[in-house]
Amino acid sequence: MPHISIKMIEGRDEAAKQKIAEALVKTATEVMGVGEDALSVAIEDVPRADWIGQVFLPEIRGNKEHLYKKPGYKDV
């Protein structure tokens, strides 16, 4: 079933991560018409120094055709 994977620059606390996971599950169940038990959410902290190489280049710039919301970064 649906799995939502989030990568973010490290530094947010567990309460913030739980809140975003809950909000995504709420929205996804409403939009996709599935129960909460069908969803999973993973959150991965990425060191700021690794963001470009681990996330931006391969998953954002290198995967534009799958982005449904592009960031406002220059050079995307």
Tab-separated table of C-alpha atoms in Angstrom:
chain	number	residue	atom	x	y	z
A	1	MET	CA	0.000	0.000	0.000
A	2	PRO	CA	1.139	3.637	0.021
A	3	HIS	CA	4.471	4.413	1.645
A	4	ILE	CA	5.496	8.024	2.154
A	5	SER	CA	9.203	8.712	2.463
A	6	ILE	CA	10.522	12.057	3.667
A	7	LYS	CA	14.124	13.218	3.668
A	8	MET	CA	14.889	16.435	5.491
A	9	ILE	CA	17.906	18.264	6.781
A	10	GLU	CA	18.558	17.083	10.302
A	11	GLY	CA	17.545	19.135	13.297
A	12	ARG	CA	13.808	18.743	13.755
A	13	ASP	CA	12.648	17.104	16.953
A	14	GLU	CA	10.592	13.929	17.262
A	15	ALA	CA	7.404	15.877	18.013
A	16	ALA	CA	7.693	17.770	14.715
A	17	LYS	CA	8.354	14.533	12.820
A	18	GLN	CA	5.339	12.866	14.430
A	19	LYS	CA	3.165	15.875	13.571
A	20	ILE	CA	4.130	15.864	9.877
A	21	ALA	CA	3.637	12.089	9.698
A	22	GLU	CA	0.160	12.408	11.211
A	23	ALA	CA	-0.775	15.246	8.840
A	24	LEU	CA	0.397	13.275	5.805
A	25	VAL	CA	-1.514	10.178	6.898
A	26	LYS	CA	-4.671	12.237	7.459
A	27	THR	CA	-4.432	13.832	4.023
A	28	ALA	CA	-3.450	10.635	2.239
A	29	THR	CA	-6.344	8.648	3.713
A	30	GLU	CA	-8.800	11.355	2.628
A	31	VAL	CA	-7.393	11.759	-0.886
A	32	MET	CA	-6.624	8.111	-1.670
A	33	GLY	CA	-9.567	6.570	0.118
A	34	VAL	CA	-7.485	4.092	2.123
A	35	GLY	CA	-7.432	3.357	5.824
A	36	GLU	CA	-4.608	4.447	8.105
A	37	ASP	CA	-3.556	0.821	8.447
A	38	ALA	CA	-2.641	0.796	4.745
A	39	LEU	CA	-0.095	3.627	5.070
A	40	SER	CA	3.452	3.859	6.326
A	41	VAL	CA	5.641	6.924	6.740
A	42	ALA	CA	9.433	7.044	7.016
A	43	ILE	CA	11.462	10.121	7.880
A	44	GLU	CA	15.190	10.233	7.251
A	45	ASP	CA	17.412	12.977	8.644
A	46	VAL	CA	20.146	14.033	6.246
A	47	PRO	CA	23.138	16.090	7.384
A	48	ARG	CA	23.146	19.523	5.724
A	49	ALA	CA	26.592	18.820	4.266
A	50	ASP	CA	25.218	15.712	2.506
A	51	TRP	CA	21.987	17.232	1.130
A	52	ILE	CA	23.283	18.121	-2.340
A	53	GLY	CA	24.945	14.771	-3.005
A	54	GLN	CA	22.443	12.459	-1.294
A	55	VAL	CA	19.129	14.175	-2.019
A	56	PHE	CA	19.214	17.176	-4.352
A	57	LEU	CA	21.225	15.763	-7.246
A	58	PRO	CA	19.818	12.219	-7.398
A	59	GLU	CA	16.264	12.705	-6.155
A	60	ILE	CA	15.296	16.253	-7.093
A	61	ARG	CA	17.337	17.400	-10.060
A	62	GLY	CA	17.857	13.855	-11.340
A	63	ASN	CA	14.224	12.831	-10.946
A	64	LYS	CA	12.265	15.876	-12.169
A	65	GLU	CA	9.733	13.803	-14.095
A	66	HIS	CA	8.437	12.328	-10.827
A	67	LEU	CA	8.266	15.544	-8.798
A	68	TYR	CA	4.719	16.716	-8.200
A	69	LYS	CA	5.914	19.723	-6.231
A	70	LYS	CA	9.247	21.209	-7.248
A	71	PRO	CA	11.261	23.262	-4.779
A	72	GLY	CA	11.970	26.912	-5.389
A	73	TYR	CA	15.704	26.257	-5.613
A	74	LYS	CA	17.639	27.784	-8.418
A	75	ASP	CA	18.845	25.248	-11.017
A	76	VAL	CA	16.163	22.588	-10.546
